[in-house]
Short mmCIF file of C-alpha atoms and ligand atoms in Angstrom, two decimals:
data_model
loop_
_atom_site.label_atom_id
_atom_site.label_comp_id
_atom_site.label_asym_id
_atom_site.label_seq_id
_atom_site.Cartn_x
_atom_site.Cartn_y
_atom_site.Cartn_z
CA MET A 148 -42.93 -65.09 -103.00
CA LYS A 149 -39.39 -64.04 -103.80
CA ILE A 150 -38.64 -64.83 -107.43
CA THR A 151 -36.13 -64.12 -110.16
CA VAL A 152 -36.97 -63.82 -113.85
CA ILE A 153 -33.95 -64.57 -116.01
CA GLY A 154 -33.89 -63.00 -119.51
CA LEU A 155 -36.04 -59.92 -120.07
CA GLY A 156 -37.14 -59.99 -123.70
CA TYR A 157 -40.84 -59.87 -124.65
CA LEU A 158 -41.59 -62.94 -122.58
CA GLY A 159 -39.40 -62.26 -119.54
CA ALA A 160 -40.10 -58.52 -119.17
CA THR A 161 -43.85 -59.13 -119.37
CA HIS A 162 -43.68 -62.08 -116.98
CA ALA A 163 -41.57 -60.10 -114.48
CA VAL A 164 -44.06 -57.22 -114.48
CA ALA A 165 -47.02 -59.61 -114.24
CA MET A 166 -45.46 -61.41 -111.26
CA ALA A 167 -44.79 -58.07 -109.54
CA GLU A 168 -48.39 -57.05 -110.22
CA LEU A 169 -49.52 -60.23 -108.47
CA GLY A 170 -47.60 -58.98 -105.42
CA HIS A 171 -44.43 -61.06 -105.63
CA ASP A 172 -40.96 -59.70 -104.94
CA VAL A 173 -39.25 -59.84 -108.30
CA ILE A 174 -35.63 -59.58 -109.38
CA GLY A 175 -35.25 -59.37 -113.17
CA ILE A 176 -31.88 -60.48 -114.56
CA GLU A 177 -30.83 -59.11 -117.96
CA ALA A 178 -27.35 -59.29 -119.48
CA ASN A 179 -27.91 -56.71 -122.25
CA PRO A 180 -26.75 -53.38 -120.71
CA GLN A 181 -29.09 -51.19 -122.80
CA LYS A 182 -32.20 -53.27 -122.04
CA LEU A 183 -31.19 -53.38 -118.37
CA ALA A 184 -30.73 -49.59 -118.15
CA ASP A 185 -34.09 -49.01 -119.84
CA LEU A 186 -35.93 -51.33 -117.47
CA GLN A 187 -34.20 -49.81 -114.42
CA ASN A 188 -35.46 -46.43 -115.64
CA GLY A 189 -39.01 -47.70 -116.03
CA ILE A 190 -38.82 -47.92 -119.84
CA VAL A 191 -39.95 -51.06 -121.64
CA PRO A 192 -37.36 -51.64 -124.42
CA PHE A 193 -40.04 -52.65 -126.96
CA TYR A 194 -43.57 -51.56 -127.81
CA GLU A 195 -46.24 -53.37 -125.86
CA PRO A 196 -49.50 -51.57 -125.04
CA GLY A 197 -49.97 -51.00 -121.29
CA LEU A 198 -46.66 -52.52 -120.22
CA ASP A 199 -44.79 -49.23 -119.68
CA GLU A 200 -47.42 -47.99 -117.27
CA ALA A 201 -47.56 -51.31 -115.43
CA LEU A 202 -43.75 -51.34 -115.12
CA LYS A 203 -43.66 -47.82 -113.65
CA ASN A 204 -46.40 -48.85 -111.26
CA VAL A 205 -44.57 -51.90 -109.86
CA ILE A 206 -41.27 -49.99 -109.66
CA ALA A 207 -43.05 -47.30 -107.61
CA LYS A 208 -44.50 -49.97 -105.32
CA GLY A 209 -40.98 -51.31 -104.82
CA ASN A 210 -41.63 -54.94 -105.70
CA ILE A 211 -39.41 -55.21 -108.75
CA LYS A 212 -35.73 -54.53 -109.39
CA PHE A 213 -33.38 -55.28 -112.25
CA LYS A 214 -29.79 -56.53 -112.23
CA ALA A 215 -27.16 -57.65 -114.73
CA ASP A 216 -26.22 -60.77 -112.74
CA HIS A 217 -27.24 -62.87 -109.80
CA ASP A 218 -25.89 -61.95 -106.38
CA GLU A 219 -26.56 -63.07 -102.82
CA GLU A 220 -30.12 -61.74 -103.09
CA SER A 221 -30.92 -64.37 -105.74
CA ARG A 222 -30.23 -67.05 -103.12
CA GLN A 223 -33.27 -65.82 -101.19
CA ALA A 224 -35.55 -66.56 -104.15
CA ASP A 225 -37.93 -69.51 -103.85
CA LEU A 226 -38.56 -69.68 -107.57
CA HIS A 227 -36.48 -68.83 -110.65
CA PHE A 228 -38.13 -68.43 -114.06
CA LEU A 229 -36.00 -69.06 -117.17
CA CYS A 230 -37.20 -66.75 -119.98
CA VAL A 231 -34.16 -66.47 -122.27
CA GLY A 232 -34.58 -66.73 -126.05
CA THR A 233 -34.27 -69.91 -128.11
CA PRO A 234 -33.76 -68.48 -131.62
CA GLN A 235 -33.34 -70.48 -134.83
CA LEU A 236 -29.71 -71.57 -135.30
CA PRO A 237 -28.14 -69.97 -138.38
CA GLY A 238 -28.02 -72.42 -141.27
CA SER A 239 -30.32 -74.89 -139.51
CA TYR A 240 -33.96 -75.36 -138.54
CA ALA A 241 -33.06 -76.29 -134.97
CA ALA A 242 -33.52 -74.02 -131.95
CA ASN A 243 -30.45 -72.65 -130.21
CA THR A 244 -30.72 -73.61 -126.52
CA GLU A 245 -27.28 -72.25 -125.63
CA TYR A 246 -28.73 -69.28 -123.68
CA LEU A 247 -30.63 -71.68 -121.44
CA HIS A 248 -27.43 -73.60 -120.72
CA SER A 249 -25.62 -70.36 -119.81
CA ALA A 250 -28.57 -69.21 -117.70
CA VAL A 251 -28.66 -72.35 -115.52
CA LYS A 252 -24.87 -72.36 -115.14
CA ALA A 253 -24.95 -68.73 -113.97
CA LEU A 254 -27.81 -69.50 -111.58
CA ALA A 255 -26.25 -72.67 -110.06
CA PRO A 256 -23.98 -70.97 -107.46
CA TYR A 257 -26.99 -69.02 -106.09
CA LEU A 258 -29.60 -71.79 -106.19
CA ARG A 259 -30.89 -73.07 -102.85
CA GLN A 260 -31.51 -76.80 -102.75
CA ASP A 261 -35.19 -76.28 -101.87
CA ALA A 262 -35.77 -73.58 -104.54
CA VAL A 263 -37.54 -74.34 -107.83
CA VAL A 264 -36.42 -73.51 -111.36
CA ALA A 265 -39.25 -73.17 -113.90
CA GLY A 266 -38.47 -72.92 -117.61
CA LYS A 267 -40.81 -70.75 -119.67
CA SER A 268 -38.84 -70.49 -122.91
CA THR A 269 -40.12 -72.43 -125.94
CA VAL A 270 -37.86 -75.48 -126.24
CA PRO A 271 -37.37 -78.70 -128.19
CA VAL A 272 -38.90 -81.61 -126.26
CA GLY A 273 -36.20 -83.16 -124.06
CA THR A 274 -34.42 -79.88 -123.26
CA SER A 275 -35.50 -79.86 -119.63
CA ALA A 276 -33.92 -83.26 -119.00
CA ILE A 277 -30.60 -82.00 -120.41
CA LEU A 278 -30.79 -78.78 -118.39
CA THR A 279 -31.51 -80.75 -115.21
CA GLN A 280 -28.21 -82.57 -115.71
CA VAL A 281 -26.31 -79.35 -116.51
CA LEU A 282 -27.76 -77.71 -113.41
CA ALA A 283 -27.10 -80.75 -111.20
CA ASP A 284 -23.45 -80.85 -112.35
CA ALA A 285 -23.00 -77.13 -111.69
CA ALA A 286 -24.91 -76.97 -108.38
CA GLY A 287 -23.80 -80.29 -106.91
CA PHE A 288 -27.33 -81.49 -106.07
CA ALA A 289 -30.45 -82.68 -107.91
CA PRO A 290 -32.46 -79.51 -108.65
CA HIS A 291 -36.24 -79.06 -108.73
CA LEU A 292 -36.74 -78.21 -112.38
CA ALA A 293 -40.20 -77.72 -113.89
CA TRP A 294 -41.48 -76.58 -117.29
CA ASN A 295 -44.18 -73.91 -117.48
CA PRO A 296 -44.85 -72.83 -121.09
CA GLU A 297 -46.10 -69.33 -121.81
CA PHE A 298 -48.85 -68.59 -124.32
CA LEU A 299 -48.86 -64.77 -124.36
CA ARG A 300 -49.32 -62.92 -127.64
CA GLU A 301 -47.49 -59.71 -128.47
CA GLY A 302 -49.88 -56.79 -128.41
CA THR A 303 -51.90 -58.29 -125.53
CA ALA A 304 -48.98 -59.68 -123.54
CA LEU A 305 -49.77 -58.37 -120.05
CA GLU A 306 -53.45 -59.23 -120.29
CA ASP A 307 -52.56 -62.73 -121.53
CA SER A 308 -50.13 -63.15 -118.60
CA LEU A 309 -52.55 -62.00 -115.92
CA ARG A 310 -55.67 -63.62 -117.39
CA PRO A 311 -54.39 -66.66 -119.33
CA ASP A 312 -56.87 -69.16 -120.75
CA ARG A 313 -54.89 -71.95 -119.06
CA ILE A 314 -51.74 -72.56 -117.05
CA VAL A 315 -49.72 -75.66 -117.86
CA ILE A 316 -46.94 -76.99 -115.66
CA GLY A 317 -44.75 -80.03 -116.25
CA VAL A 318 -43.26 -81.31 -112.99
CA ASN A 319 -41.26 -84.20 -111.58
CA ASP A 320 -41.90 -83.51 -107.92
CA GLU A 321 -44.35 -82.13 -105.40
CA VAL A 322 -42.07 -79.22 -104.37
CA SER A 323 -42.19 -77.78 -107.90
CA GLU A 324 -45.95 -78.20 -108.19
CA GLN A 325 -46.60 -76.47 -104.87
CA ALA A 326 -44.26 -73.56 -105.69
CA LEU A 327 -46.00 -72.96 -109.03
CA ARG A 328 -49.48 -73.30 -107.51
CA LYS A 329 -48.46 -70.70 -104.94
CA VAL A 330 -46.97 -68.22 -107.41
CA TYR A 331 -50.10 -68.34 -109.63
CA LYS A 332 -52.59 -68.54 -106.73
CA LYS A 333 -54.35 -65.24 -107.54
CA ILE A 334 -54.87 -66.30 -111.16
CA LEU A 335 -55.99 -69.81 -110.21
CA ASP A 336 -58.49 -68.38 -107.71
CA HIS A 337 -60.39 -67.02 -110.75
CA GLY A 338 -60.97 -70.57 -111.93
CA THR A 339 -58.28 -70.59 -114.64
CA PRO A 340 -57.76 -74.20 -115.87
CA PHE A 341 -54.55 -75.58 -114.34
CA LEU A 342 -52.98 -78.57 -116.02
CA VAL A 343 -50.26 -80.56 -114.26
CA THR A 344 -48.39 -82.86 -116.64
CA ASP A 345 -45.07 -84.63 -117.00
CA ILE A 346 -42.23 -82.47 -118.31
CA PRO A 347 -42.04 -83.68 -121.95
CA THR A 348 -45.78 -83.01 -122.36
CA ALA A 349 -45.42 -79.47 -121.01
CA GLU A 350 -42.51 -78.84 -123.40
CA LEU A 351 -44.54 -80.22 -126.31
CA VAL A 352 -47.76 -78.32 -125.49
CA LYS A 353 -46.21 -75.03 -126.55
CA VAL A 354 -44.78 -76.19 -129.89
CA ALA A 355 -47.91 -78.20 -130.61
CA ALA A 356 -50.13 -75.15 -129.96
CA ASN A 357 -48.00 -72.89 -132.16
CA SER A 358 -47.82 -75.56 -134.90
CA PHE A 359 -51.59 -75.90 -134.83
CA LEU A 360 -52.06 -72.12 -135.10
CA ALA A 361 -49.57 -71.93 -137.99
CA THR A 362 -51.34 -74.83 -139.71
CA LYS A 363 -54.69 -73.10 -139.36
CA ILE A 364 -53.35 -69.95 -141.02
CA SER A 365 -51.64 -71.90 -143.81
CA PHE A 366 -54.80 -73.96 -144.33
CA ILE A 367 -56.85 -70.87 -145.07
CA ASN A 368 -54.01 -69.48 -147.18
CA ALA A 369 -54.00 -72.73 -149.20
CA MET A 370 -57.76 -72.27 -149.69
CA ALA A 371 -56.99 -68.71 -150.85
CA GLU A 372 -54.70 -70.14 -153.55
CA ILE A 373 -57.54 -72.38 -154.73
CA ALA A 374 -60.06 -69.52 -154.49
CA GLU A 375 -57.88 -67.27 -156.65
CA VAL A 376 -57.93 -69.67 -159.59
CA SER A 377 -61.55 -70.74 -159.24
CA GLY A 378 -63.31 -67.42 -158.70
CA ALA A 379 -64.23 -68.31 -155.10
CA ASP A 380 -63.87 -66.07 -152.07
CA ALA A 381 -61.63 -67.30 -149.24
CA VAL A 382 -63.00 -64.74 -146.76
CA ALA A 383 -66.58 -65.95 -147.23
CA LEU A 384 -65.28 -69.53 -147.12
CA ALA A 385 -63.53 -68.90 -143.77
CA GLU A 386 -66.71 -67.43 -142.34
CA ALA A 387 -68.77 -70.35 -143.55
CA ILE A 388 -66.48 -73.07 -142.17
CA GLY A 389 -65.82 -71.07 -138.98
CA TYR A 390 -69.45 -71.40 -137.84
CA ASP A 391 -68.74 -75.08 -137.30
CA GLU A 392 -67.74 -75.00 -133.63
CA ARG A 393 -65.28 -77.82 -134.19
CA ILE A 394 -63.40 -75.57 -136.61
CA GLY A 395 -63.98 -72.14 -135.03
CA ASN A 396 -63.59 -68.78 -136.74
CA LYS A 397 -60.32 -67.57 -135.20
CA PHE A 398 -56.94 -67.64 -136.97
CA LEU A 399 -58.60 -68.11 -140.35
CA ARG A 400 -57.72 -64.73 -141.85
CA ASN A 401 -55.98 -65.28 -145.16
CA GLY A 402 -53.31 -62.89 -146.37
CA ILE A 403 -49.52 -62.61 -146.49
CA GLY A 404 -49.26 -65.11 -143.66
CA PHE A 405 -47.69 -65.54 -140.27
CA GLY A 406 -44.42 -64.12 -139.01
CA GLY A 407 -42.85 -62.94 -135.77
CA GLY A 408 -40.35 -64.40 -133.36
CA CYS A 409 -42.42 -67.51 -132.59
CA LEU A 410 -44.59 -69.31 -135.16
CA PRO A 411 -42.05 -69.56 -138.03
CA LYS A 412 -39.10 -70.61 -135.87
CA ASP A 413 -41.19 -72.92 -133.70
CA ILE A 414 -42.50 -75.02 -136.60
CA ARG A 415 -38.98 -75.31 -138.01
CA ALA A 416 -37.47 -76.27 -134.64
CA PHE A 417 -40.25 -78.84 -134.23
CA MET A 418 -39.41 -80.42 -137.61
CA ALA A 419 -35.71 -80.52 -136.66
CA ARG A 420 -36.42 -82.11 -133.27
CA ALA A 421 -38.83 -84.69 -134.68
CA GLN A 422 -36.15 -85.64 -137.20
CA GLU A 423 -33.60 -86.11 -134.39
CA LEU A 424 -36.09 -88.33 -132.58
CA GLY A 425 -36.54 -90.47 -135.71
CA VAL A 426 -40.15 -89.39 -136.28
CA GLY A 427 -39.61 -86.60 -138.80
CA LYS A 428 -42.48 -87.93 -140.90
CA ALA A 429 -44.96 -87.14 -138.11
CA VAL A 430 -44.56 -83.42 -138.74
CA ASP A 431 -43.54 -83.45 -142.42
CA PHE A 432 -46.71 -81.46 -143.13
CA LEU A 433 -45.16 -78.48 -141.32
CA ALA A 434 -42.80 -78.07 -144.29
CA ASP A 435 -45.91 -77.47 -146.43
CA VAL A 436 -47.30 -75.12 -143.80
CA ASP A 437 -44.05 -73.14 -144.08
CA ASP A 438 -44.11 -73.26 -147.92
CA VAL A 439 -47.70 -72.03 -148.25
CA ASN A 440 -46.83 -69.22 -145.84
CA LEU A 441 -43.82 -68.09 -147.89
CA ARG A 442 -45.73 -68.39 -151.20
CA ARG A 443 -48.36 -65.89 -150.05
CA ARG A 444 -45.68 -63.26 -149.61
CA ALA A 445 -44.53 -63.78 -153.20
CA ARG A 446 -48.14 -63.59 -154.43
CA VAL A 447 -48.11 -59.85 -153.77
CA VAL A 448 -45.27 -59.39 -156.27
CA ASP A 449 -47.11 -61.53 -158.85
CA LEU A 450 -50.12 -59.25 -158.49
CA LEU A 451 -47.99 -56.12 -158.86
CA ASN A 452 -46.45 -57.58 -162.02
CA ARG A 453 -49.88 -58.46 -163.36
CA GLU A 454 -51.18 -54.94 -162.71
CA LEU A 455 -48.12 -52.79 -163.42
CA GLY A 456 -46.15 -54.91 -165.89
CA ALA A 457 -43.22 -57.32 -165.70
CA ASP A 458 -40.70 -54.55 -165.16
CA LEU A 459 -41.27 -52.71 -161.90
CA SER A 460 -38.12 -50.58 -162.06
CA GLY A 461 -39.08 -46.95 -161.93
CA LYS A 462 -42.32 -47.80 -160.09
CA ARG A 463 -42.98 -46.60 -156.58
CA VAL A 464 -44.75 -48.94 -154.17
CA LEU A 465 -45.96 -47.94 -150.70
CA VAL A 466 -46.02 -50.74 -148.13
CA LEU A 467 -48.38 -49.96 -145.25
CA GLY A 468 -47.07 -51.52 -142.05
CA ALA A 469 -43.72 -53.07 -141.16
CA ALA A 470 -44.30 -54.97 -137.91
CA PHE A 471 -45.27 -58.67 -138.08
CA LYS A 472 -48.66 -57.71 -136.67
CA PRO A 473 -50.41 -54.56 -135.42
CA ASP A 474 -49.76 -53.20 -131.90
CA SER A 475 -46.19 -54.44 -132.04
CA ASP A 476 -42.86 -52.97 -133.17
CA ASP A 477 -41.41 -56.43 -133.71
CA LEU A 478 -39.86 -56.89 -137.15
CA ARG A 479 -38.63 -60.45 -136.58
CA ASP A 480 -39.60 -62.52 -139.62
CA SER A 481 -42.19 -59.90 -140.48
CA PRO A 482 -44.25 -60.79 -143.58
CA ALA A 483 -44.51 -57.03 -144.27
CA ILE A 484 -40.72 -56.63 -144.44
CA ALA A 485 -40.41 -59.86 -146.47
CA VAL A 486 -42.94 -58.53 -149.01
CA ALA A 487 -41.16 -55.14 -149.12
CA LYS A 488 -37.85 -56.93 -149.79
CA LEU A 489 -39.37 -59.02 -152.59
CA ILE A 490 -40.74 -55.86 -154.21
CA LYS A 491 -37.38 -54.12 -153.81
CA VAL A 492 -35.65 -56.97 -155.67
CA THR A 493 -37.79 -56.17 -158.74
CA GLY A 494 -36.14 -52.74 -158.96
CA ALA A 495 -39.08 -50.71 -157.65
CA THR A 496 -38.69 -47.93 -155.10
CA VAL A 497 -40.19 -49.20 -151.85
CA VAL A 498 -41.61 -46.72 -149.38
CA VAL A 499 -42.49 -48.15 -145.96
CA HIS A 500 -44.86 -46.59 -143.46
CA ASP A 501 -45.51 -47.87 -139.94
CA PRO A 502 -46.97 -46.02 -136.96
CA ILE A 503 -44.21 -47.02 -134.52
CA SER A 504 -41.42 -49.18 -135.91
CA LEU A 505 -39.81 -46.98 -138.58
CA ASP A 506 -36.62 -46.47 -136.50
CA HIS A 507 -36.08 -50.23 -136.54
CA VAL A 508 -36.86 -50.27 -140.29
CA ARG A 509 -34.27 -47.57 -140.96
CA ALA A 510 -31.64 -49.39 -138.91
CA GLN A 511 -32.27 -52.81 -140.45
CA ASN A 512 -33.35 -52.00 -144.01
CA PRO A 513 -31.64 -48.86 -145.30
CA ASP A 514 -32.80 -49.81 -148.85
CA PHE A 515 -36.35 -48.74 -148.13
CA VAL A 516 -37.61 -45.17 -147.97
CA ALA A 517 -39.03 -45.05 -144.42
CA GLU A 518 -41.57 -42.25 -144.23
CA GLN A 519 -43.51 -41.38 -141.08
CA ASP A 520 -45.93 -38.95 -142.73
CA LEU A 521 -48.58 -41.05 -144.45
CA ALA A 522 -49.51 -38.48 -147.11
CA LEU A 523 -45.84 -37.95 -148.02
CA ALA A 524 -45.28 -41.72 -148.06
CA ALA A 525 -48.16 -42.15 -150.54
CA THR A 526 -47.21 -39.26 -152.80
CA GLY A 527 -46.56 -40.51 -156.33
CA ALA A 528 -47.13 -44.19 -155.46
CA ASP A 529 -48.04 -46.51 -158.35
CA ALA A 530 -49.43 -49.07 -155.89
CA VAL A 531 -50.20 -49.37 -152.20
CA VAL A 532 -49.82 -52.70 -150.35
CA LEU A 533 -51.49 -53.21 -146.98
CA ALA A 534 -49.06 -55.50 -145.16
CA THR A 535 -49.85 -54.96 -141.45
CA GLU A 536 -53.43 -54.15 -140.52
CA TRP A 537 -52.88 -51.26 -138.09
CA ALA A 538 -56.24 -49.72 -137.12
CA GLN A 539 -55.26 -46.37 -138.59
CA TYR A 540 -55.14 -47.85 -142.11
CA ARG A 541 -58.62 -49.25 -141.77
CA GLU A 542 -60.40 -46.25 -140.32
CA GLY A 543 -61.11 -42.63 -141.19
CA HIS A 544 -60.68 -41.04 -144.59
CA ILE A 545 -57.61 -42.95 -145.71
CA PRO A 546 -58.97 -43.98 -149.16
CA ALA A 547 -59.92 -40.38 -150.02
CA ASP A 548 -56.79 -38.83 -148.48
CA LEU A 549 -54.34 -41.21 -150.14
CA GLY A 550 -56.33 -41.05 -153.39
CA LYS A 551 -55.43 -37.36 -153.68
CA VAL A 552 -51.66 -37.94 -153.68
CA VAL A 553 -50.95 -41.33 -155.30
CA ALA A 554 -50.05 -41.61 -158.99
CA ASN A 555 -52.29 -44.65 -159.46
CA LYS A 556 -55.20 -45.78 -157.29
CA LEU A 557 -54.23 -49.44 -156.95
CA VAL A 558 -54.30 -51.07 -153.51
CA ILE A 559 -53.46 -54.68 -152.66
CA ASP A 560 -54.99 -55.77 -149.37
CA GLY A 561 -52.50 -58.32 -148.04
CA ARG A 562 -54.44 -58.77 -144.80
CA ASN A 563 -58.09 -58.72 -145.89
CA ALA A 564 -58.60 -55.86 -143.47
CA LEU A 565 -59.73 -52.96 -145.66
CA LYS A 566 -63.35 -51.99 -146.21
CA VAL A 567 -63.66 -52.87 -149.87
CA GLU A 568 -66.62 -50.64 -150.73
CA LYS A 569 -65.09 -47.58 -149.12
CA TRP A 570 -61.95 -47.90 -151.25
CA GLN A 571 -63.91 -48.68 -154.39
CA GLN A 572 -66.21 -45.70 -153.82
CA ALA A 573 -63.11 -43.49 -153.55
CA GLY A 574 -62.12 -44.70 -157.02
CA TRP A 575 -59.53 -47.33 -156.10
CA ARG A 576 -58.93 -50.66 -157.79
CA LEU A 577 -58.68 -52.97 -154.78
CA ILE A 578 -57.23 -56.47 -154.99
CA ALA A 579 -57.59 -58.61 -151.90
CA LEU A 580 -55.67 -61.88 -151.44
CA GLY A 581 -57.88 -64.93 -151.89
CA ARG A 582 -60.84 -62.91 -153.19
CA ASN A 583 -62.33 -61.66 -156.38
CA VAL A 584 -63.81 -58.47 -154.95
CA GLU A 585 -64.66 -57.02 -158.33
CA ALA A 586 -66.93 -59.96 -159.04
CA THR A 587 -68.77 -59.45 -155.76
CA ALA A 588 -68.88 -55.60 -155.84
C1 LIG B 187 -47.88 -66.55 -130.99
C2 LIG B 187 -49.03 -67.36 -130.34
O1 LIG B 187 -50.29 -66.87 -130.82
C3 LIG B 187 -48.97 -67.23 -128.81
O2 LIG B 187 -49.98 -68.03 -128.22
C4 LIG B 187 -47.58 -67.69 -128.33
O3 LIG B 187 -47.45 -67.56 -126.92
C5 LIG B 187 -46.51 -66.84 -129.00
O4 LIG B 187 -46.64 -66.97 -130.45
C6 LIG B 187 -45.18 -67.35 -128.56
O5 LIG B 187 -44.79 -68.45 -128.98
O6 LIG B 187 -44.56 -66.72 -127.69
P1 LIG B 187 -47.52 -63.95 -131.52
O7 LIG B 187 -46.21 -64.35 -132.13
O8 LIG B 187 -47.57 -62.76 -130.61
O9 LIG B 187 -48.13 -65.18 -130.67
O10 LIG B 187 -48.50 -63.65 -132.74
P2 LIG B 187 -49.91 -64.20 -133.28
O11 LIG B 187 -51.00 -63.37 -132.76
O12 LIG B 187 -49.99 -65.66 -133.07
O13 LIG B 187 -49.75 -63.89 -134.84
C7 LIG B 187 -48.72 -64.55 -135.59
C8 LIG B 187 -48.78 -64.17 -137.04
O14 LIG B 187 -49.91 -64.78 -137.67
C9 LIG B 187 -48.90 -62.67 -137.34
O15 LIG B 187 -47.96 -62.35 -138.35
C10 LIG B 187 -50.34 -62.51 -137.82
O16 LIG B 187 -50.47 -61.45 -138.73
C11 LIG B 187 -50.59 -63.85 -138.50
N1 LIG B 187 -52.01 -64.24 -138.57
C12 LIG B 187 -52.74 -64.43 -137.44
C13 LIG B 187 -52.60 -64.44 -139.81
O17 LIG B 187 -51.95 -64.30 -140.88
N2 LIG B 187 -53.92 -64.83 -139.88
C14 LIG B 187 -54.66 -65.02 -138.77
O18 LIG B 187 -55.85 -65.37 -138.90
C15 LIG B 187 -54.07 -64.81 -137.52
#
């Protein structure tokens, strides 16, 4: 099929490459000149394992091209995917849907009456109905508009796009359903569950899924708070409840909590939308989910104060990891950066190490010492905080190597990812969130 993908951030760039890999003829539309130039040159403008190679591959095959705007070629497309961002509005919890409005207005002059527009961005329920009207006014006919939420995770984005655990489409008409069945045919042929719903349900599925995931993480973090004052172990607790198939063992890792461009903003936008709809109470609990999440970041500072004293000025703290999760260079709402900022406020010197995102750290947080060499970063540190569980921090001889250069062998495991015995055997005092590891050593 001939398709356009409008907005080439994490979601759009990955989706465009995935569609080209499936054999479609793809035009990617991106307004940001730097991102556009990168993509045209076969460079993915963010870190995503495997995506660079896949992009070069589809460019070489000739089934993808990138443009700043629509032109007559867009009119040939049978299907247009909307992938622009819906960030949190400054000073509000609500999502900003302005980029979607601009995207449909820019598309309208090039939209064929029989073509389908499928929204993939995460939106407040009801957005599609508004966009249908905006598009109808601009195009002069009733458009085929569908909603097709995306569930990809950063770090495994391409794999998630090509082998999703389900595809959900919200449609109002047969034309939209058939176009989406056709575009995903190769994936559906593998038996992937395909759910066809009304549009509000499809819009809600995405925010409901992300709210559930955020709630799961905050639930185990709330248990960690209880464990810390009762001598219990939240990691053992998670394992024990996770064997119950109804609960499951995924997304129950306690630590400094969730971040990124999706979970935090999605639960806030959901609260704002529910309020507008007069049912704010239905998702009031998400405010607690958000609170627990933010409290766990502050817990790291409490522990540093407990261990190093109330005054941290003059102390040097190494924060391991800056991205919101491993295998990503995304610093949006990163718990690691939030923790580093909280430590900085106490007057300590904060050194940040991350395998790939230090350029972003330097640009956005000049207050931190960003050090690429791990041994140099650790030299003279009074404490080390594991904030993003990159594999390289968990493997090899890190406890022994860092032990040689730090001023004080104190490590706070903010992700429950370190091998406790290994660090203890190397002479470290290890504190893990939600656990009393000394009691169990
Ligand atoms: C999330 C969802 O998992 C995707 O399904 C969704 O498509 C995406 O948002 C989106 O809305 O686009 P992502 O933001 O890539 O994906 O990250 P996650 O893997 O969900 O991790 C989110 C955060 O939760 C990270 O900061 C991670 O460290 C934290 N986390 C995760 C925990 O603290 N504990 C856990 O057990 C799991």
